[in-house]
Amino acid sequence: MLHTLKGSRALLLVSLAIVFIFAWSMLHAETEQEVGLMIGVSVVLVLAARWLRVTPPLVTANNAYPRALGVGCVVGTLLLVAAFFDNHFALLLICTVLLYSIAGFGLNIQFGYCGVLNFAGAAFFGIGSYTAAVLAEHTGTPHLLILFIGGVFAALIGSLLILPVLRTRGHYAALVTIAFGVLFKTFLEVNDVLGGPQGLRIPRMNIFGWELNENITIGETEISFYANYAVLSLILCVLAFVLVRRLERSWIGVSMDVVRTDEIAASVFGIPIARMKIIAFTLGNFLVGIAGAVYGLLTSYVAPNNFTFADSLILVSMVLLGGIGNPWGILPAAAIILILPEKLQFIQEYRFLLYGILVIAILLFRPAGLLPRSIRSYFPGQSKA
């Protein structure tokens, strides 16, 4: 048995290594032909894994060493940052994937844990960004505190939707959030105080005197300033992931799952349905707002066109592709959805159309998301698949 577990753990580490080598190759690819080749290789690897039946030992290793996968992901991401230390574009993509993953965790609480639909994710992302822009420009608030305030503002403004969200269900609740997203973008465009259609510029981020927007020089080596944001985004992503997993395993997470599954049964057992939905909606928007605040400081610019319904669709696509209720699936889903369009420029003009097709295809043919059912069943939170 011990020999089997050691072999499974070795297979888990090898699998993680393959995944991050593939990620390095994808970020390093410069031509569409190279990207196409990498996609072909990934398809072959997936088919080979299914044919060799490597899933059961991977499940065994994950069950026996629950922290190995998380530690491996953190180490792999740090190695990617080190590998592209002077590549601005690659590091920006890594930062974007990590920040969108944080936002995806927030939507996952709403969609997957409590069944609360939110198609205005980009609006709450924008609330965090604009909050960071205003506070950084006009106040002396420490920038780390600004990140937290961005999340709080997103949660507070989201509370305006709590009553209509509680009074509606299904696609009606979705329409409420879609309408809010449209109104938010319109409000930004007509509000000259917030820059109108041109948006706002954001001052450089400073943490305890450390300018994150300046390159790091070590001897003759110059490290891109995006590496600073990559490390910060990774830390926040890990904290958000831990929070989501702790919530999932708590009595609150169990209560949310019952509400999502059957509200009538939840009320019979005395579970406060409204309270669970409020917690899910508020906490989810809080995480989305924090991600938006960091993204605003990262790009040093915010504008209404960055927070459209199409951008909300990107976040929804990530949650669906990763598997509703499965935080592990958010990370690879974010990488696929954000990196591929950047590498395959010919689909840039049609990316939102492709996201819509992707959402429909997942709902019809793969509602459980990316991870195979045999792996997902061993993850806590499997009932949400």
Coordinates of C-alpha atoms in Angstrom, one line a residue:
M1 CA 0.0 0.0 0.0
L2 CA 2.8 2.4 0.9
H3 CA 4.5 1.6 -2.4
T4 CA 1.3 2.3 -4.3
L5 CA 0.9 5.7 -2.5
K6 CA 4.4 6.7 -3.3
G7 CA 3.9 5.8 -6.9
S8 CA 0.7 7.8 -7.0
R9 CA 2.4 10.8 -5.5
A10 CA 5.2 10.6 -8.0
L11 CA 2.6 10.4 -10.8
L12 CA 0.8 13.5 -9.3
L13 CA 4.1 15.5 -9.3
V14 CA 4.9 14.4 -12.8
S15 CA 1.5 15.4 -14.0
L16 CA 1.9 18.8 -12.4
A17 CA 5.3 19.2 -14.0
I18 CA 3.8 18.3 -17.4
V19 CA 1.0 20.9 -16.9
F20 CA 3.4 23.7 -16.1
I21 CA 5.8 22.8 -18.9
F22 CA 2.9 23.0 -21.2
A23 CA 1.9 26.4 -19.7
W24 CA 5.5 27.6 -20.2
S25 CA 5.5 26.4 -23.8
M26 CA 2.2 28.1 -24.5
L27 CA 3.4 31.4 -23.0
H28 CA 6.6 31.1 -24.9
A29 CA 4.9 30.4 -28.3
E30 CA 5.1 33.3 -30.6
T31 CA 3.4 32.1 -33.8
E32 CA -0.1 30.7 -34.3
Q33 CA 1.5 27.6 -35.8
E34 CA 3.3 26.9 -32.5
V35 CA 0.1 27.5 -30.5
G36 CA -1.8 25.1 -32.8
L37 CA 0.9 22.5 -32.3
M38 CA 0.7 22.9 -28.5
I39 CA -3.1 22.5 -28.7
G40 CA -2.6 19.3 -30.7
V41 CA -0.1 18.0 -28.2
S42 CA -2.5 18.7 -25.3
V43 CA -5.3 16.7 -27.0
V44 CA -2.9 13.8 -27.5
L45 CA -1.9 13.9 -23.8
V46 CA -5.5 14.0 -22.6
L47 CA -6.4 11.0 -24.8
A48 CA -3.3 9.1 -23.7
A49 CA -4.1 9.8 -20.0
R50 CA -7.6 8.4 -20.6
W51 CA -6.3 5.4 -22.4
L52 CA -3.6 4.7 -19.7
R53 CA -6.2 5.3 -17.0
V54 CA -4.0 7.5 -14.9
T55 CA -7.0 9.2 -13.2
P56 CA -7.5 6.6 -10.4
P57 CA -3.9 6.9 -9.1
L58 CA -4.1 10.6 -9.3
V59 CA -7.2 10.5 -7.2
T60 CA -5.5 8.3 -4.7
A61 CA -2.5 10.6 -4.4
N62 CA -4.7 13.7 -4.0
N63 CA -6.7 11.9 -1.3
A64 CA -3.6 10.8 0.5
Y65 CA -1.7 14.1 0.1
P66 CA -4.4 16.8 0.0
R67 CA -1.9 19.7 0.1
A68 CA 0.4 18.4 -2.6
L69 CA -1.7 19.7 -5.4
G70 CA -2.0 23.2 -3.9
V71 CA 1.7 23.5 -3.1
G72 CA 2.6 22.2 -6.5
C73 CA 0.4 24.8 -8.2
V74 CA 2.0 27.6 -6.1
V75 CA 5.6 26.4 -6.8
G76 CA 4.8 25.9 -10.5
T77 CA 3.4 29.5 -10.8
L78 CA 6.5 30.9 -9.1
L79 CA 8.7 29.0 -11.5
L80 CA 6.7 30.4 -14.5
V81 CA 7.2 33.9 -13.1
A82 CA 10.9 33.3 -12.7
A83 CA 11.1 31.8 -16.2
F84 CA 9.6 35.0 -17.7
F85 CA 11.2 37.5 -15.4
D86 CA 11.9 40.0 -18.1
N87 CA 8.9 39.3 -20.4
H88 CA 6.2 42.0 -19.8
F89 CA 3.5 40.3 -21.9
A90 CA 3.9 36.8 -20.4
L91 CA 3.9 38.2 -16.8
L92 CA 0.8 40.3 -17.6
L93 CA -1.0 37.2 -18.8
I94 CA -0.1 35.4 -15.6
C95 CA -1.3 38.3 -13.4
T96 CA -4.6 38.4 -15.4
V97 CA -5.2 34.7 -15.0
L98 CA -4.6 34.9 -11.2
L99 CA -6.8 38.0 -10.8
Y100 CA -9.6 36.6 -12.9
S101 CA -9.3 33.4 -10.9
I102 CA -10.0 35.3 -7.7
A103 CA -13.1 36.8 -9.3
G104 CA -14.0 33.3 -10.5
F105 CA -13.8 32.1 -6.9
G106 CA -16.3 34.8 -5.9
L107 CA -18.8 33.8 -8.6
N108 CA -18.3 30.2 -7.7
I109 CA -19.5 30.9 -4.2
Q110 CA -22.6 32.5 -5.7
F111 CA -23.3 30.0 -8.6
G112 CA -21.9 26.8 -7.2
Y113 CA -22.4 26.9 -3.5
C114 CA -25.7 28.7 -3.1
G115 CA -27.3 28.8 -6.6
V116 CA -27.4 32.6 -6.8
L117 CA -27.0 33.7 -10.4
N118 CA -24.8 36.8 -11.1
F119 CA -24.2 37.9 -14.7
A120 CA -22.8 41.3 -13.6
G121 CA -19.4 40.0 -12.5
A122 CA -17.6 42.6 -14.7
A123 CA -19.6 45.4 -13.0
F124 CA -18.4 44.4 -9.5
F125 CA -14.9 44.0 -10.9
G126 CA -15.3 47.6 -12.2
I127 CA -16.5 48.8 -8.9
G128 CA -13.3 47.6 -7.3
S129 CA -11.2 49.2 -10.1
Y130 CA -12.9 52.6 -9.9
T131 CA -12.8 52.5 -6.1
A132 CA -9.0 52.0 -6.3
A133 CA -8.7 54.7 -8.9
V134 CA -10.5 57.4 -6.8
L135 CA -8.9 56.5 -3.5
A136 CA -5.4 56.3 -4.9
E137 CA -5.7 59.6 -6.7
H138 CA -7.5 61.7 -4.2
T139 CA -6.7 60.2 -0.8
G140 CA -3.6 59.1 1.1
T141 CA -5.1 55.7 1.9
P142 CA -2.5 52.9 2.0
H143 CA -2.7 50.9 -1.2
L144 CA -3.1 47.6 0.6
L145 CA -6.1 49.0 2.4
I146 CA -7.4 50.3 -0.9
L147 CA -7.6 46.7 -2.1
F148 CA -9.7 45.7 0.9
I149 CA -11.9 48.8 0.5
G150 CA -12.5 48.0 -3.2
G151 CA -13.9 44.6 -2.1
V152 CA -16.1 46.2 0.6
F153 CA -17.5 48.8 -1.9
A154 CA -18.3 46.0 -4.4
A155 CA -20.1 44.1 -1.6
L156 CA -22.0 47.2 -0.4
I157 CA -23.1 48.3 -3.8
G158 CA -24.1 44.7 -4.5
S159 CA -26.4 44.9 -1.5
L160 CA -28.6 47.1 -3.6
L161 CA -29.4 44.0 -5.7
I162 CA -30.1 41.7 -2.7
L163 CA -33.8 42.4 -2.5
P164 CA -34.6 41.8 -6.2
V165 CA -32.3 38.8 -6.2
L166 CA -34.1 37.3 -3.2
R167 CA -37.5 37.9 -4.8
T168 CA -36.6 36.3 -8.1
R169 CA -35.3 33.0 -9.2
G170 CA -33.7 31.3 -12.2
H171 CA -33.5 33.4 -15.4
Y172 CA -35.4 36.3 -13.8
A173 CA -32.6 36.7 -11.2
A174 CA -30.1 36.6 -14.1
L175 CA -32.0 39.4 -15.9
V176 CA -31.8 41.5 -12.7
T177 CA -28.0 41.2 -12.6
I178 CA -27.7 41.8 -16.4
A179 CA -29.7 45.0 -16.1
F180 CA -27.5 46.1 -13.2
G181 CA -24.4 45.5 -15.3
V182 CA -25.8 47.6 -18.2
L183 CA -26.8 50.4 -15.9
F184 CA -23.4 50.4 -14.2
K185 CA -21.6 50.9 -17.6
T186 CA -24.0 53.6 -18.6
F187 CA -23.5 55.4 -15.3
L188 CA -19.8 55.4 -15.8
E189 CA -20.1 56.8 -19.4
V190 CA -22.3 59.8 -18.4
N191 CA -20.4 60.6 -15.1
D192 CA -17.7 63.2 -15.8
V193 CA -16.4 63.0 -12.3
L194 CA -15.3 59.4 -13.0
G195 CA -13.8 60.4 -16.3
G196 CA -16.8 59.6 -18.5
P197 CA -16.1 57.4 -21.6
Q198 CA -12.3 58.2 -21.4
G199 CA -12.0 56.7 -17.9
L200 CA -9.4 57.4 -15.3
R201 CA -5.7 57.0 -14.8
I202 CA -4.5 55.4 -11.6
P203 CA -1.3 56.3 -9.7
R204 CA 1.4 53.7 -9.3
M205 CA 0.9 51.2 -6.6
N206 CA 3.1 51.6 -3.5
I207 CA 3.3 49.1 -0.6
F208 CA 5.3 50.4 2.4
G209 CA 7.5 52.5 0.1
W210 CA 8.0 49.8 -2.5
E211 CA 6.9 51.0 -6.0
L212 CA 5.4 48.0 -7.7
N213 CA 5.4 49.7 -11.1
E214 CA 9.2 50.0 -11.2
N215 CA 11.4 47.3 -12.7
I216 CA 13.7 45.5 -10.3
T217 CA 17.4 45.7 -11.1
I218 CA 19.8 43.1 -9.6
G219 CA 23.3 43.7 -10.9
E220 CA 23.0 43.7 -14.7
T221 CA 19.7 41.8 -14.6
E222 CA 16.4 43.7 -14.9
I223 CA 13.2 42.1 -13.7
S224 CA 9.9 43.3 -15.1
F225 CA 7.7 45.2 -12.7
Y226 CA 4.9 42.8 -13.6
A227 CA 6.7 40.2 -11.5
N228 CA 5.8 42.3 -8.4
Y229 CA 2.1 42.1 -9.3
A230 CA 2.4 38.4 -10.2
V231 CA 3.6 37.6 -6.7
L232 CA 1.0 39.9 -5.1
S233 CA -1.7 38.3 -7.3
L234 CA -0.5 34.8 -6.4
I235 CA -0.7 35.6 -2.7
L236 CA -4.2 37.0 -2.9
C237 CA -5.3 34.1 -5.1
V238 CA -4.0 31.6 -2.5
L239 CA -5.8 33.4 0.3
A240 CA -9.0 33.6 -1.7
F241 CA -8.7 29.9 -2.5
V242 CA -8.2 28.9 1.1
L243 CA -11.1 31.1 2.1
V244 CA -13.4 29.4 -0.5
R245 CA -12.3 25.9 0.6
R246 CA -12.8 26.7 4.3
L247 CA -16.3 28.1 3.5
E248 CA -17.1 25.0 1.5
R249 CA -16.3 22.7 4.4
S250 CA -18.0 24.8 7.0
W251 CA -21.6 24.5 8.2
I252 CA -22.3 27.7 6.2
G253 CA -21.1 25.9 3.0
V254 CA -23.2 22.8 3.8
S255 CA -26.2 25.1 4.4
M256 CA -25.6 26.9 1.1
D257 CA -25.5 23.6 -0.7
V258 CA -28.8 22.5 0.7
V259 CA -30.3 25.9 -0.4
R260 CA -28.9 25.4 -3.9
T261 CA -30.2 21.9 -4.1
D262 CA -33.7 22.3 -2.7
E263 CA -35.0 25.5 -1.0
I264 CA -38.1 23.7 0.3
A265 CA -36.0 21.1 2.1
A266 CA -33.7 23.8 3.4
S267 CA -36.6 25.7 4.9
V268 CA -38.0 22.5 6.5
F269 CA -34.7 21.9 8.3
G270 CA -34.7 25.5 9.5
I271 CA -31.9 26.8 7.3
P272 CA -32.3 30.6 6.8
I273 CA -32.5 30.7 3.0
A274 CA -32.3 34.5 2.7
R275 CA -29.4 34.7 5.0
M276 CA -27.4 32.1 3.1
K277 CA -28.0 33.9 -0.2
I278 CA -27.0 37.2 1.2
I279 CA -23.8 35.8 2.6
A280 CA -23.0 34.1 -0.8
F281 CA -23.8 37.2 -2.8
T282 CA -21.9 39.6 -0.5
L283 CA -18.8 37.5 -0.1
G284 CA -18.7 36.6 -3.8
N285 CA -18.8 40.3 -4.8
F286 CA -16.2 41.1 -2.1
L287 CA -13.7 38.8 -3.8
V288 CA -14.6 40.1 -7.3
G289 CA -14.1 43.7 -6.0
I290 CA -10.6 42.9 -4.6
A291 CA -9.6 41.4 -7.9
G292 CA -10.8 44.4 -9.7
A293 CA -8.9 46.8 -7.4
V294 CA -5.6 45.0 -8.0
Y295 CA -6.3 44.9 -11.8
G296 CA -7.0 48.6 -11.9
L297 CA -3.7 49.4 -10.1
L298 CA -1.9 46.9 -12.3
T299 CA -3.1 48.5 -15.6
S300 CA -3.0 52.0 -14.2
Y301 CA -6.1 52.8 -16.2
V302 CA -9.9 52.1 -16.0
A303 CA -12.6 52.9 -18.5
P304 CA -16.3 51.8 -18.9
N305 CA -15.5 49.7 -22.0
N306 CA -13.5 47.3 -19.7
F307 CA -16.6 46.3 -17.8
T308 CA -19.2 45.3 -20.3
F309 CA -21.7 42.4 -20.3
A310 CA -19.3 40.6 -22.6
D311 CA -16.6 40.8 -19.9
S312 CA -19.1 39.3 -17.4
L313 CA -19.6 36.5 -19.9
I314 CA -15.9 35.7 -19.7
L315 CA -16.2 35.2 -15.9
V316 CA -19.3 33.1 -16.3
S317 CA -17.5 31.0 -19.0
M318 CA -14.6 30.4 -16.5
V319 CA -17.0 29.1 -13.8
L320 CA -18.9 26.9 -16.2
L321 CA -15.7 25.5 -17.9
G322 CA -14.1 24.8 -14.6
G323 CA -17.2 23.2 -13.2
I324 CA -19.8 24.9 -11.1
G325 CA -19.0 24.5 -7.5
N326 CA -15.4 23.3 -8.1
P327 CA -12.7 25.9 -7.3
W328 CA -9.9 23.7 -8.6
G329 CA -11.3 24.0 -12.1
I330 CA -11.3 27.8 -12.1
L331 CA -7.5 28.1 -12.5
P332 CA -7.1 26.0 -15.7
A333 CA -10.4 27.4 -17.1
A334 CA -9.1 31.0 -16.6
A335 CA -5.8 30.1 -18.3
I336 CA -7.5 28.6 -21.3
I337 CA -10.1 31.4 -21.8
L338 CA -7.6 34.3 -21.3
I339 CA -4.4 33.0 -22.9
L340 CA -5.7 31.3 -26.1
P341 CA -7.4 34.4 -27.6
E342 CA -4.2 36.4 -26.9
K343 CA -2.1 33.8 -28.7
L344 CA -4.5 33.1 -31.5
Q345 CA -5.0 36.6 -32.8
F346 CA -7.3 35.6 -35.7
I347 CA -10.0 34.8 -33.2
Q348 CA -9.7 38.1 -31.2
E349 CA -12.6 39.7 -33.1
Y350 CA -14.8 36.7 -32.5
R351 CA -13.8 35.8 -28.9
F352 CA -17.0 37.0 -27.3
L353 CA -19.0 35.0 -29.8
L354 CA -16.8 32.0 -29.0
Y355 CA -17.4 32.5 -25.3
G356 CA -21.1 32.4 -25.8
I357 CA -20.8 29.2 -27.9
L358 CA -18.6 27.8 -25.2
V359 CA -21.2 28.5 -22.5
I360 CA -23.9 26.8 -24.5
A361 CA -21.7 23.8 -25.4
I362 CA -20.7 23.2 -21.7
L363 CA -24.2 23.4 -20.5
L364 CA -25.3 20.9 -23.2
F365 CA -22.5 18.4 -23.3
R366 CA -20.2 18.9 -20.2
P367 CA -22.1 20.5 -17.3
A368 CA -19.6 19.1 -14.8
G369 CA -16.8 21.2 -16.2
L370 CA -13.2 20.3 -17.1
L371 CA -12.3 17.8 -14.4
P372 CA -13.4 14.2 -14.9
R373 CA -16.1 13.0 -12.6
S374 CA -13.9 10.4 -11.1
I375 CA -11.5 13.1 -9.9
R376 CA -14.1 15.6 -8.9
S377 CA -15.8 13.0 -6.7
Y378 CA -12.8 13.0 -4.4
F379 CA -12.7 16.7 -3.9
P380 CA -14.6 18.3 -1.1
G381 CA -17.6 20.0 -2.6
Q382 CA -18.3 17.2 -5.1
S383 CA -22.0 17.5 -4.6
K384 CA -22.0 20.7 -6.5
A385 CA -20.9 19.2 -9.8

